[in-house]
Coordinates of C-alpha atoms in Angstrom, one line a residue:
M161 CA 30.6 -4.9 31.5
S162 CA 30.8 -1.3 30.7
P163 CA 32.6 -0.9 26.7
E164 CA 35.3 1.3 26.5
N165 CA 35.8 4.8 26.8
A166 CA 36.2 7.5 24.1
P167 CA 34.7 11.4 23.9
V168 CA 32.8 12.9 26.7
A169 CA 28.8 12.0 26.6
A170 CA 26.4 14.8 26.7
G171 CA 24.9 14.8 30.0
V172 CA 24.1 17.3 32.9
D173 CA 26.5 18.6 35.4
E174 CA 28.3 16.0 37.7
L175 CA 27.5 18.4 40.7
E176 CA 23.7 18.0 40.1
A177 CA 24.0 14.5 39.2
E178 CA 23.5 11.3 42.2
S179 CA 26.4 10.0 40.3
P180 CA 28.4 10.7 36.9
L181 CA 28.3 8.8 33.7
P182 CA 31.2 7.4 32.0
P183 CA 31.9 9.0 28.4
L184 CA 30.3 6.7 25.9
P185 CA 32.8 4.0 23.7
A186 CA 34.2 5.9 20.8
H187 CA 32.4 3.6 18.6
W188 CA 29.2 4.4 19.7
R189 CA 28.4 6.8 17.2
S190 CA 24.9 5.5 16.3
L191 CA 22.7 2.4 17.3
Q192 CA 23.7 0.6 13.9
R193 CA 27.6 1.4 14.6
A194 CA 27.5 0.4 18.3
F195 CA 25.9 -3.3 16.3
V196 CA 28.4 -4.0 14.3
H197 CA 31.2 -3.3 16.2
R198 CA 29.8 -6.2 18.9
A199 CA 28.2 -8.3 15.8
R200 CA 31.6 -8.6 14.3
A201 CA 33.2 -9.3 17.8
K202 CA 30.8 -12.0 18.5
R203 CA 29.9 -13.4 15.3
K204 CA 29.1 -17.1 16.8
A205 CA 27.3 -16.1 20.1
T206 CA 23.2 -16.0 20.3
A207 CA 21.9 -12.3 19.6
V208 CA 18.3 -13.5 19.5
A209 CA 15.8 -16.1 20.5
D210 CA 12.1 -16.7 20.7
S211 CA 9.1 -18.7 21.5
T212 CA 8.7 -20.0 18.0
G213 CA 12.2 -22.0 18.4
A214 CA 13.9 -19.2 15.8
A215 CA 17.6 -18.6 17.4
L216 CA 20.3 -16.2 15.5
S217 CA 24.4 -15.7 16.0
Y218 CA 25.6 -12.2 16.0
G219 CA 26.8 -12.7 12.7
D220 CA 23.2 -14.2 11.4
T221 CA 21.3 -11.4 12.7
F222 CA 23.6 -8.8 10.9
L223 CA 23.2 -11.1 7.4
R224 CA 19.5 -11.4 7.6
A225 CA 19.3 -7.5 8.4
L226 CA 21.4 -6.5 5.5
A227 CA 19.4 -8.5 3.2
L228 CA 15.7 -8.1 4.1
G229 CA 17.3 -4.0 4.3
R230 CA 17.9 -4.5 1.1
V231 CA 14.5 -5.3 0.0
L232 CA 13.1 -2.4 2.4
A233 CA 15.2 -0.3 0.5
R234 CA 13.6 -0.9 -2.6
R235 CA 9.9 -1.2 -1.4
V236 CA 10.2 2.2 0.4
G237 CA 12.6 4.4 -1.4
D238 CA 13.6 7.3 0.3
D239 CA 11.0 7.7 2.7
R240 CA 12.3 8.4 6.0
Y241 CA 9.9 7.1 8.9
V242 CA 8.8 3.4 8.1
G243 CA 5.9 1.7 10.2
L244 CA 6.5 -1.6 11.8
M245 CA 3.5 -3.7 13.7
V246 CA 5.3 -6.8 15.0
P247 CA 5.1 -8.4 18.3
P248 CA 8.6 -9.1 20.1
S249 CA 9.9 -11.6 18.6
V250 CA 13.3 -12.4 16.3
P251 CA 11.6 -11.3 13.1
A252 CA 10.8 -8.0 14.8
A253 CA 14.4 -7.4 16.4
V254 CA 15.7 -8.0 12.7
A255 CA 13.2 -5.5 11.0
N256 CA 14.0 -2.7 13.5
L257 CA 17.7 -3.5 12.4
A258 CA 17.3 -3.5 9.0
L259 CA 15.5 -0.4 8.9
V260 CA 18.2 1.8 11.2
L261 CA 21.1 -0.1 8.6
R262 CA 19.8 1.6 6.0
G263 CA 19.6 5.1 7.8
K264 CA 15.2 4.9 8.0
V265 CA 13.5 5.5 11.5
P266 CA 11.7 2.5 12.3
V267 CA 8.1 3.2 14.1
N268 CA 6.7 0.6 16.3
L269 CA 3.2 1.2 16.2
N270 CA 0.8 -0.1 19.4
Y271 CA -1.1 -2.9 18.0
T272 CA -3.1 -2.6 21.3
A273 CA -3.9 0.8 21.0
G274 CA -6.6 0.8 17.9
Q275 CA -7.9 1.7 14.8
A276 CA -7.8 6.0 16.0
A277 CA -4.2 5.5 17.7
I278 CA -2.5 4.0 14.4
D279 CA -3.8 6.6 11.9
S280 CA -2.9 9.0 14.0
A281 CA 0.6 7.7 14.6
V282 CA 0.7 6.7 10.7
A283 CA 0.0 10.4 9.8
Q284 CA 2.0 12.3 12.5
C285 CA 5.0 11.0 10.8
G286 CA 3.9 10.3 7.2
I287 CA 4.1 7.0 7.2
R288 CA 3.5 5.4 3.9
H289 CA 5.1 2.1 4.3
V290 CA 3.9 -0.4 6.5
V291 CA 6.0 -3.9 7.6
T292 CA 4.1 -6.3 9.9
A293 CA 2.6 -9.8 9.0
R294 CA -0.5 -11.8 8.5
K295 CA -0.7 -13.4 11.8
V296 CA -0.9 -9.9 13.8
L297 CA -3.4 -8.7 11.8
E298 CA -6.0 -11.6 12.5
R299 CA -5.2 -10.8 16.1
F300 CA -5.2 -7.1 16.0
P301 CA -7.6 -6.6 12.6
V302 CA -6.9 -2.7 11.5
T303 CA -6.1 -1.2 8.3
F304 CA -3.5 1.1 7.1
R305 CA -3.3 4.4 5.2
A306 CA -0.2 3.1 3.9
D307 CA 1.8 0.4 1.8
V308 CA 1.8 -2.9 3.7
L309 CA 4.6 -5.6 3.2
H310 CA 3.7 -8.9 5.0
L311 CA 6.8 -10.5 6.5
E312 CA 5.7 -14.1 5.4
D313 CA 5.9 -12.4 1.8
V314 CA 9.6 -11.5 1.7
P315 CA 11.2 -14.5 1.4
P316 CA 10.8 -14.7 -2.4
M317 CA 11.7 -11.3 -2.7
V318 CA 15.4 -11.6 -1.6
K319 CA 17.3 -12.3 -4.8
A320 CA 20.5 -14.3 -5.2
A321 CA 22.4 -10.9 -5.5
D322 CA 21.0 -9.5 -2.0
K323 CA 22.4 -12.7 -0.3
L324 CA 25.7 -12.5 -2.1
W325 CA 26.0 -8.7 -1.1
A326 CA 24.6 -9.2 2.4
A327 CA 27.3 -12.1 3.2
A328 CA 30.1 -9.7 1.5
V329 CA 29.3 -6.8 3.2
S330 CA 28.6 -8.5 6.8
G331 CA 31.7 -10.3 6.7
L332 CA 34.1 -8.8 4.6
V333 CA 34.0 -5.0 4.5
P334 CA 35.8 -3.6 7.1
I335 CA 33.7 -1.4 9.4
A336 CA 35.7 2.1 8.3
A337 CA 34.4 1.6 5.1
L338 CA 30.6 -0.1 5.7
G339 CA 29.3 3.9 5.0
A340 CA 29.4 3.2 1.1
F341 CA 26.9 0.4 1.3
L342 CA 25.1 1.4 4.3
P343 CA 23.5 5.0 4.6
G344 CA 22.9 3.9 8.2
L345 CA 26.7 4.0 8.8
R346 CA 27.7 7.3 7.5
G347 CA 29.0 10.0 9.8
D348 CA 28.0 11.3 13.0
A349 CA 24.7 10.2 14.0
L350 CA 24.2 10.3 17.8
D351 CA 22.2 13.4 17.1
D352 CA 19.6 11.9 14.4
T353 CA 16.2 10.1 15.2
A354 CA 16.5 7.1 16.3
T355 CA 13.0 6.0 17.0
V356 CA 9.5 7.8 17.5
I357 CA 7.5 6.3 20.5
F358 CA 3.6 7.5 20.6
T359 CA 2.2 8.1 24.1
S360 CA -1.3 6.3 24.9
G361 CA -2.9 9.8 24.0
S362 CA -5.6 10.5 26.6
T363 CA -6.8 13.6 26.0
G364 CA -6.7 13.9 22.1
D365 CA -3.9 12.7 19.6
P366 CA -1.5 10.8 20.7
K367 CA 2.0 12.6 20.8
G368 CA 4.9 11.3 19.5
V369 CA 8.0 11.0 21.4
V370 CA 11.1 11.6 19.3
L371 CA 13.9 9.6 21.0
S372 CA 17.8 10.3 19.4
N373 CA 20.7 7.6 19.3
R374 CA 22.2 9.9 21.9
N375 CA 18.7 9.2 24.1
I376 CA 19.1 5.5 23.6
L377 CA 22.5 4.7 23.3
S378 CA 23.5 6.8 26.5
N379 CA 20.2 5.3 28.3
V380 CA 21.7 2.0 27.4
H381 CA 25.2 3.1 28.8
Q382 CA 23.9 4.3 32.0
I383 CA 22.3 1.2 32.8
D384 CA 25.3 -0.9 32.2
T385 CA 27.3 1.2 34.4
H386 CA 24.6 1.4 37.1
V387 CA 23.6 -2.0 37.2
E388 CA 26.6 -3.9 36.3
L389 CA 25.1 -6.0 33.5
K390 CA 27.4 -9.2 32.4
P391 CA 28.4 -10.3 28.9
D392 CA 26.6 -13.8 29.4
D393 CA 23.4 -11.9 30.6
V394 CA 20.3 -13.2 28.7
V395 CA 17.4 -10.8 28.5
L396 CA 13.4 -12.0 29.0
G397 CA 11.7 -9.6 25.8
I398 CA 8.2 -10.0 26.4
L399 CA 7.5 -5.5 26.2
P400 CA 6.7 -4.8 23.1
F401 CA 9.1 -2.3 21.5
F402 CA 6.1 0.5 20.9
H403 CA 7.3 0.6 24.2
S404 CA 9.9 2.9 25.2
F405 CA 11.5 0.4 27.9
G406 CA 11.1 -2.6 25.3
F407 CA 12.4 -0.3 22.7
T408 CA 15.9 0.6 24.5
V409 CA 16.8 -2.7 27.0
P410 CA 15.2 -5.9 25.4
L411 CA 16.4 -4.7 21.6
W412 CA 19.2 -2.4 21.5
A413 CA 20.8 -2.7 25.1
V414 CA 20.9 -6.3 24.4
L415 CA 22.4 -5.8 20.5
T416 CA 24.9 -3.1 21.4
L417 CA 26.2 -4.6 24.5
G418 CA 26.5 -8.0 23.3
L419 CA 23.7 -9.7 25.4
T420 CA 21.1 -12.5 24.1
G421 CA 17.7 -11.3 24.0
V422 CA 14.7 -13.8 24.3
Y423 CA 10.9 -12.9 23.1
H424 CA 7.7 -13.7 23.5
V425 CA 4.7 -12.1 21.8
N426 CA 2.3 -12.3 24.6
P427 CA 3.5 -11.2 28.4
L428 CA 0.5 -12.8 29.8
D429 CA 1.4 -16.4 28.4
A430 CA 2.7 -17.1 31.9
R431 CA 3.9 -20.9 31.4
I432 CA 5.3 -20.3 27.6
V433 CA 7.5 -17.6 29.8
G434 CA 8.4 -19.7 32.4
H435 CA 9.7 -22.4 29.7
L436 CA 11.8 -19.7 28.0
C437 CA 13.4 -18.8 31.1
E438 CA 13.8 -22.2 31.9
K439 CA 15.3 -23.2 28.3
H440 CA 17.7 -19.8 27.7
G441 CA 19.0 -19.5 31.2
V442 CA 17.2 -15.9 31.3
T443 CA 19.1 -14.1 34.2
I444 CA 16.9 -11.0 33.8
V445 CA 13.4 -10.4 33.3
L446 CA 12.2 -6.3 32.7
A447 CA 7.9 -7.1 33.7
T448 CA 5.4 -5.4 35.5
P449 CA 4.5 -6.6 39.2
T450 CA 1.1 -7.9 37.8
F451 CA 3.1 -10.1 34.8
F452 CA 5.4 -11.5 37.3
R453 CA 3.2 -12.3 39.9
A454 CA 1.5 -14.4 37.1
Y455 CA 4.5 -15.8 36.4
I456 CA 5.6 -17.2 39.9
Q457 CA 2.0 -18.6 40.7
R458 CA 2.1 -20.7 37.3
C459 CA 5.5 -21.2 36.6
G460 CA 8.3 -23.5 39.2
P461 CA 10.7 -21.7 40.7
E462 CA 13.5 -24.3 39.0
Q463 CA 12.3 -22.4 36.0
F464 CA 13.8 -19.0 37.1
S465 CA 17.2 -20.8 38.9
K466 CA 19.4 -18.3 36.7
L467 CA 17.3 -15.5 37.3
R468 CA 19.2 -12.8 39.1
L469 CA 18.0 -9.6 37.7
P470 CA 14.1 -9.2 38.4
I471 CA 13.3 -5.6 37.8
L472 CA 9.8 -4.6 38.3
G473 CA 8.0 -1.2 37.3
A474 CA 5.1 0.7 36.0
E475 CA 2.8 -0.4 38.9
K476 CA 3.8 -0.1 42.8
L477 CA 5.7 -3.2 44.1
K478 CA 3.5 -4.8 47.0
P479 CA 5.7 -5.8 50.0
E480 CA 3.3 -8.8 49.9
L481 CA 4.5 -10.1 46.4
A482 CA 8.1 -8.7 47.2
A483 CA 8.4 -11.2 50.0
E484 CA 6.9 -14.0 48.0
I485 CA 9.0 -13.4 45.5
R486 CA 12.1 -14.1 47.7
Q487 CA 10.8 -16.6 49.1
K488 CA 9.6 -18.6 46.0
L489 CA 12.8 -17.9 44.3
E490 CA 15.5 -16.5 46.8
V491 CA 16.1 -13.4 44.3
E492 CA 15.4 -9.6 45.6
P493 CA 13.1 -7.9 43.8
L494 CA 14.0 -4.7 42.4
E495 CA 12.0 -1.5 41.4
G496 CA 12.6 0.8 39.1
Y497 CA 11.1 4.0 37.0
G498 CA 11.2 6.0 34.0
C499 CA 9.1 7.5 31.5
T500 CA 8.9 7.3 27.9
E501 CA 10.2 11.1 27.5
T502 CA 13.4 9.8 29.1
G503 CA 14.5 7.3 27.1
P504 CA 13.2 5.2 29.6
V505 CA 15.0 4.6 32.3
V506 CA 15.4 7.2 34.9
A507 CA 16.1 5.2 38.0
V508 CA 16.4 1.4 39.7
N509 CA 16.9 -0.3 43.1
V510 CA 20.7 -2.3 41.9
P511 CA 21.3 -5.7 44.6
H512 CA 25.1 -4.5 44.8
D513 CA 26.5 -1.3 47.0
L514 CA 27.0 1.9 45.6
T515 CA 28.8 5.4 46.3
T516 CA 27.0 8.5 47.0
R517 CA 28.1 11.6 45.9
G518 CA 29.3 12.2 49.1
G519 CA 31.6 9.2 49.0
R520 CA 29.8 6.8 51.3
T521 CA 29.4 3.4 50.2
I522 CA 25.7 2.1 50.7
P523 CA 23.3 -0.6 49.6
G524 CA 21.9 -0.3 46.3
N525 CA 18.4 -1.8 46.8
R526 CA 16.1 0.0 49.1
P527 CA 12.5 -1.7 49.3
G528 CA 9.6 0.7 48.7
T529 CA 11.8 3.0 46.8
V530 CA 12.3 2.9 42.6
G531 CA 16.8 3.4 43.3
L532 CA 19.2 5.9 43.1
P533 CA 19.0 7.8 39.6
L534 CA 21.2 6.4 36.9
P535 CA 24.5 8.2 36.7
G536 CA 24.6 11.1 35.2
T537 CA 20.8 11.9 36.0
A538 CA 19.6 14.3 37.7
I539 CA 16.4 14.3 39.6
Q540 CA 14.7 17.5 41.0
I541 CA 11.2 17.7 43.1
T542 CA 9.3 21.2 42.8
D543 CA 6.3 22.1 44.5
P544 CA 2.8 21.8 42.4
E545 CA 2.0 25.5 43.2
N546 CA 4.8 27.7 42.5
G547 CA 7.6 25.3 40.8
A548 CA 10.1 26.0 43.3
V549 CA 12.7 23.4 44.2
L550 CA 12.1 21.5 47.1
P551 CA 14.6 20.0 49.8
R552 CA 15.0 16.5 50.0
G553 CA 12.2 14.2 52.1
A554 CA 9.4 17.0 50.7
E555 CA 6.9 15.9 47.9
G556 CA 6.2 17.5 44.4
I557 CA 6.5 17.1 41.3
I558 CA 9.7 14.9 39.7
H559 CA 11.9 16.8 37.5
V560 CA 14.6 15.0 35.4
K561 CA 17.6 16.2 33.5
G562 CA 20.1 13.9 31.5
P563 CA 21.4 12.8 28.1
Q564 CA 18.3 10.4 28.2
V565 CA 15.9 13.1 28.0
M566 CA 14.1 13.2 24.9
V567 CA 14.7 15.9 21.9
G568 CA 11.0 16.5 22.0
Y569 CA 7.6 15.7 20.5
L570 CA 7.2 15.5 16.9
G571 CA 5.7 18.5 15.3
R572 CA 4.7 19.8 18.7
P573 CA 6.9 22.4 19.9
E574 CA 4.9 24.1 22.4
A575 CA 3.7 20.7 23.8
T576 CA 7.4 20.4 24.2
A577 CA 8.0 23.4 25.6
A578 CA 6.0 23.0 28.1
V579 CA 7.4 20.2 29.8
V580 CA 11.1 20.4 28.9
R581 CA 12.8 23.7 30.3
D582 CA 16.3 24.0 30.4
G583 CA 17.0 20.4 30.5
W584 CA 14.5 19.6 33.0
Y585 CA 11.9 17.4 32.2
D586 CA 8.5 17.1 34.0
T587 CA 7.2 14.1 34.3
G588 CA 3.6 15.3 36.1
D589 CA 4.4 12.5 38.6
L590 CA 5.0 13.1 42.1
G591 CA 7.5 11.9 44.5
T592 CA 10.4 12.3 46.8
L593 CA 13.8 12.1 47.1
D594 CA 15.6 10.5 50.1
A595 CA 19.1 12.0 52.0
D596 CA 20.9 9.7 50.0
G597 CA 19.0 10.6 46.7
F598 CA 17.0 7.4 46.4
L599 CA 13.9 8.1 44.9
S600 CA 10.2 7.5 46.0
I601 CA 7.1 7.5 43.9
G602 CA 3.7 8.9 45.1
D603 CA 0.7 10.0 43.2
R604 CA 0.2 10.9 40.2
L605 CA -0.4 14.1 38.7
S606 CA -0.9 12.7 35.1
R607 CA -4.4 11.4 34.6
F608 CA -3.6 7.7 33.9
S609 CA -3.6 5.0 36.1
K610 CA -1.7 1.8 35.4
I611 CA -3.8 -1.0 36.2
G612 CA -2.2 -4.6 35.0
G613 CA 0.7 -2.9 33.6
E614 CA -1.7 -1.1 31.0
M615 CA -1.4 2.7 30.8
V616 CA -5.7 3.6 31.2
P617 CA -6.3 7.2 30.9
H618 CA -8.9 8.8 33.7
R619 CA -10.2 11.3 30.6
A620 CA -11.5 8.1 28.3
V621 CA -13.4 6.7 31.3
E622 CA -14.9 10.0 31.9
S623 CA -16.1 10.6 28.0
A624 CA -17.6 6.8 28.3
L625 CA -18.9 7.7 31.8
F626 CA -20.7 10.5 30.0
A627 CA -22.1 9.0 26.8
A628 CA -23.6 6.3 29.2
T629 CA -24.9 8.6 31.9
G630 CA -25.9 12.0 30.3
A631 CA -23.7 13.1 32.8
D632 CA -21.4 16.6 32.6
E633 CA -18.4 17.6 33.2
Q634 CA -19.4 18.9 36.9
A635 CA -21.4 15.4 37.6
L636 CA -18.1 13.3 38.2
A637 CA -14.8 12.6 37.6
V638 CA -12.2 9.6 37.7
T639 CA -9.8 8.9 40.1
A640 CA -7.6 5.6 40.9
L641 CA -7.2 3.9 44.3
P642 CA -4.0 0.9 45.3
D643 CA -5.5 -2.4 44.6
P644 CA -3.1 -5.5 45.7
R645 CA -4.1 -7.5 42.4
R646 CA -3.8 -5.2 39.7
G647 CA -1.8 -2.2 40.8
E648 CA -4.7 0.6 40.8
R649 CA -8.3 0.4 40.4
L650 CA -10.9 3.0 39.0
V651 CA -12.8 5.0 41.7
V652 CA -16.0 7.1 40.0
V653 CA -16.6 10.0 42.0
H654 CA -20.1 11.6 41.5
T655 CA -23.1 14.2 42.0
G656 CA -25.5 12.0 41.0
L657 CA -26.0 9.3 37.6
G658 CA -29.4 9.1 37.7
M659 CA -29.4 5.1 37.5
P660 CA -27.6 2.6 39.7
P661 CA -23.7 1.8 39.1
E662 CA -24.9 -1.8 37.8
Q663 CA -27.0 -0.3 35.4
V664 CA -23.8 2.3 34.4
Y665 CA -21.6 -0.5 34.2
Q666 CA -23.4 -2.5 31.6
R667 CA -24.0 0.5 29.5
L668 CA -20.1 0.7 29.6
A669 CA -19.5 -2.6 28.8
A670 CA -21.7 -2.8 26.2
G671 CA -20.3 0.5 24.6
G672 CA -17.1 -1.2 23.9
L673 CA -14.8 0.1 26.7
P674 CA -11.7 -2.0 27.5
R675 CA -12.6 -4.4 30.5
L676 CA -9.5 -3.1 31.9
W677 CA -10.6 -0.1 32.1
L678 CA -14.1 -0.8 34.0
P679 CA -14.5 0.6 37.1
S680 CA -16.7 -1.9 39.4
A681 CA -20.2 -1.2 40.3
D682 CA -19.0 -1.1 44.1
Q683 CA -16.3 1.7 43.3
F684 CA -19.0 4.6 43.0
V685 CA -19.0 7.0 45.2
Q686 CA -21.5 9.8 45.4
V687 CA -20.9 13.3 46.8
E688 CA -22.1 16.7 47.1
A689 CA -19.6 18.4 45.1
L690 CA -16.9 17.9 43.4
P691 CA -13.9 19.0 44.8
V692 CA -12.2 22.1 43.0
L693 CA -9.3 24.1 43.5
G694 CA -9.1 28.2 43.9
T695 CA -8.8 28.3 40.0
G696 CA -11.6 26.4 39.3
K697 CA -10.4 23.4 38.3
L698 CA -10.7 20.0 39.5
D699 CA -8.4 18.9 42.8
L700 CA -7.2 15.7 41.2
R701 CA -5.2 14.9 44.8
G702 CA -8.4 16.2 46.7
L703 CA -10.5 13.7 44.7
R704 CA -8.5 11.2 45.2
Q705 CA -8.2 11.9 49.3
L706 CA -12.0 11.6 49.3
A707 CA -12.4 8.6 47.2
E708 CA -9.5 6.8 50.0
R709 CA -11.9 8.3 53.0
R710 CA -15.1 6.8 51.5
L711 CA -13.6 3.4 50.4
G712 CA -11.2 2.8 53.0
E713 CA -8.3 0.4 53.0
P714 CA -7.4 -1.1 49.4
R715 CA -9.7 -4.3 49.3
R716 CA -7.5 -7.8 49.4
E717 CA -9.2 -8.8 45.9
S718 CA -11.0 -6.8 43.2
A719 CA -14.6 -7.4 43.8
P720 CA -16.3 -8.6 41.0
S721 CA -18.0 -6.8 38.5
P722 CA -22.0 -7.5 37.6

């Protein structure tokens, strides 16, 4: 369904990529302009719906966003960045659209990250206004160092003049003249900032990943070209908009390609998710293996009768789960890979044949890998020690180059320069490329684990362990091993803690560490000394190998903690 053509999109040299990226459509000069063209062409088609029963056509979505935008413009004035804290839903989609139509940058705040992370994001962006809802604050009680607008208070603020203006602009003004009414549609905005997505921030303040309109539109175009989306595809939107995947695919790929997005606020509500898939005929589900396992175990296969693309990422897809999906749903699960800094999608398996750079036709799905890189995306594997580019089949650090690679970290040129060199982004993940270019993900050099789809920072867990035991940096370190149920599990390697692991666990739990971050008492390994490199730094790979030797094969079920 790739839209038509025009100027060449910025990207990598075709010789570096597995396959070239066709040029962006001529009217894709910004997210908002791409949406307006689609909304005018599909006025009556359903654009967005959610689990509350709300549903809007493309025409109504445009109308509502215009009216809300007028209210927000009066409230935020000339502010460039505006905070949003609303889970995936029709109101969240409309609010994001309303801001970009007014030329603002929506910053979706991570309501699960806690007060300190939200304060940091607000401060880094200079946010003075946050749009949220009272129901959200009841569930996630945080405060803001900013003016707060509750969505429940908006309806009385929409004046009759706003409604008349929105109706006229949405239906009567030619697209070429919309810039006179909407700041967001003035000029070419491809290289303007589209959003800032904040990382988890394991060792300090979260970093703000700046993604431009070009980054996101290119990634949407890459996905559309590679995956071969269909005009009537219905996308399940359970990933939050503060997550780059949630922002790019269930929100903007839907709105710019003319698909339908169906949203729910909590990805753990398996039965509600199943009902939504059945009611709306969902064809594409983007989820973690952990979430999808819950769906197929708690929902009937008839609820996924329209599903054609279960795309799973953030954790390793276990062969047993893949087999269960094939058996119960009669559809092939597809693994993918991405990073916040890459817009996010880098590679994904697809159910149809693909043509390699060498001209061979091969199956587009290779189980055990995360697929071929998206068109216009190049991948290099480099030696962790010396940075040399490694041949196919060798394991090393994954570097990505393409039009989806971020502009940089907000206000952090040194941090940006440390990971982006000559257009190549250093992911910090280990992987290999096979002879056909399929990417496989190995260990993670970055000190995070993906547990139940959530990023768990090893450093933060270590800090809690230091506080609970009085141990120092040389006495313990956290690593992770595969877990068949949650993707990964934490392992504490230590030289002695002065108390049994059960007592350590109890202190961590009492100290407020999130339950998902708690290492089980049977996952403590005592050693004579922690492994270190010649430079004196902790040997992360050696640490994991040591844990593997001591704990053996991954357990079938996560052992209960005391």
